[in-house]
Coordinates of C-alpha atoms in Angstrom, one line a residue:
M1 CA 71.8 144.3 -23.5
I2 CA 72.3 147.7 -25.1
V3 CA 69.6 149.3 -27.3
Y4 CA 71.2 151.6 -30.0
Y5 CA 68.8 154.3 -31.1
G6 CA 68.7 157.6 -32.9
A7 CA 66.6 160.4 -31.5
N8 CA 66.0 163.3 -33.9
G9 CA 69.1 162.2 -35.8
I10 CA 71.3 162.0 -32.7
S11 CA 72.7 158.6 -31.7
G12 CA 72.2 157.2 -28.2
E13 CA 72.6 154.0 -26.2
L14 CA 70.2 152.6 -23.6
P15 CA 71.5 149.7 -21.5
L16 CA 68.6 147.4 -20.4
P17 CA 68.4 144.0 -18.7
S18 CA 67.9 141.2 -21.2
I19 CA 64.8 140.0 -19.4
Y20 CA 63.2 143.4 -20.0
L21 CA 63.8 143.1 -23.8
E22 CA 62.1 139.7 -23.8
N23 CA 58.8 141.3 -22.6
A24 CA 58.9 144.9 -24.0
T25 CA 57.2 145.9 -27.2
A26 CA 58.9 148.0 -29.8
T27 CA 56.8 151.0 -28.7
D28 CA 57.8 150.5 -25.1
L29 CA 61.4 150.6 -26.2
A30 CA 60.8 153.7 -28.3
E31 CA 59.2 155.5 -25.3
L32 CA 62.1 154.5 -23.1
A33 CA 64.6 155.7 -25.7
A34 CA 62.9 159.1 -25.9
S35 CA 62.8 159.4 -22.1
D36 CA 66.5 158.5 -22.0
F37 CA 67.4 161.0 -24.7
W38 CA 65.7 163.9 -23.0
R39 CA 66.9 162.9 -19.5
H40 CA 70.5 163.4 -20.8
R41 CA 69.6 166.9 -21.9
P42 CA 68.3 168.6 -18.7
G43 CA 68.9 172.1 -20.1
E44 CA 66.7 171.6 -23.1
Q45 CA 62.9 171.6 -23.2
P46 CA 61.6 168.2 -24.7
S47 CA 59.9 168.7 -28.0
L48 CA 56.3 167.7 -28.5
V49 CA 57.4 165.0 -31.0
T50 CA 60.6 163.1 -31.0
L51 CA 61.5 160.7 -33.9
I52 CA 63.1 157.5 -32.5
H53 CA 64.9 155.0 -34.7
L54 CA 65.5 151.8 -32.9
M55 CA 68.6 150.9 -35.0
D56 CA 69.9 147.9 -33.1
V57 CA 67.8 145.9 -30.6
D58 CA 69.4 142.5 -30.1
G59 CA 70.7 142.7 -33.7
N60 CA 67.4 143.9 -35.2
D61 CA 66.3 147.2 -36.7
L62 CA 62.8 147.8 -35.2
G63 CA 62.1 150.9 -37.3
I64 CA 61.2 154.5 -36.7
F65 CA 58.7 155.7 -34.2
E66 CA 57.0 159.1 -33.6
V67 CA 57.1 159.6 -29.8
R68 CA 54.8 162.3 -28.5
R69 CA 55.2 164.0 -25.1
D70 CA 51.7 163.9 -23.7
M71 CA 52.7 165.1 -20.2
R72 CA 56.1 165.7 -18.8
P73 CA 57.9 163.2 -18.5
V74 CA 55.5 160.7 -20.1
F75 CA 56.2 159.7 -23.7
T76 CA 53.9 157.8 -26.1
A77 CA 55.2 156.0 -29.3
T78 CA 53.5 155.2 -32.6
A79 CA 55.2 153.1 -35.3
L80 CA 55.6 154.8 -38.6
P81 CA 55.1 152.9 -41.9
V82 CA 58.2 151.9 -43.8
A83 CA 58.8 154.1 -46.8

């Protein structure tokens, strides 16, 4: 299964086993997406806050999350209210 996400307005893809998606929460996926996004940018310093939009997770838009970098490389997500 591929999770399609946007991180700070930049599109990305995160391949994950289907069994993981059955047990993961939306915040878990947002944290993984933020980690994946910054892992692919080794020359850049991760920002304190990364906005993650889980655009397509098994056909569903799971919304936008504010993911904070508490310690490198740990990320913590919080769901943002729908406008």
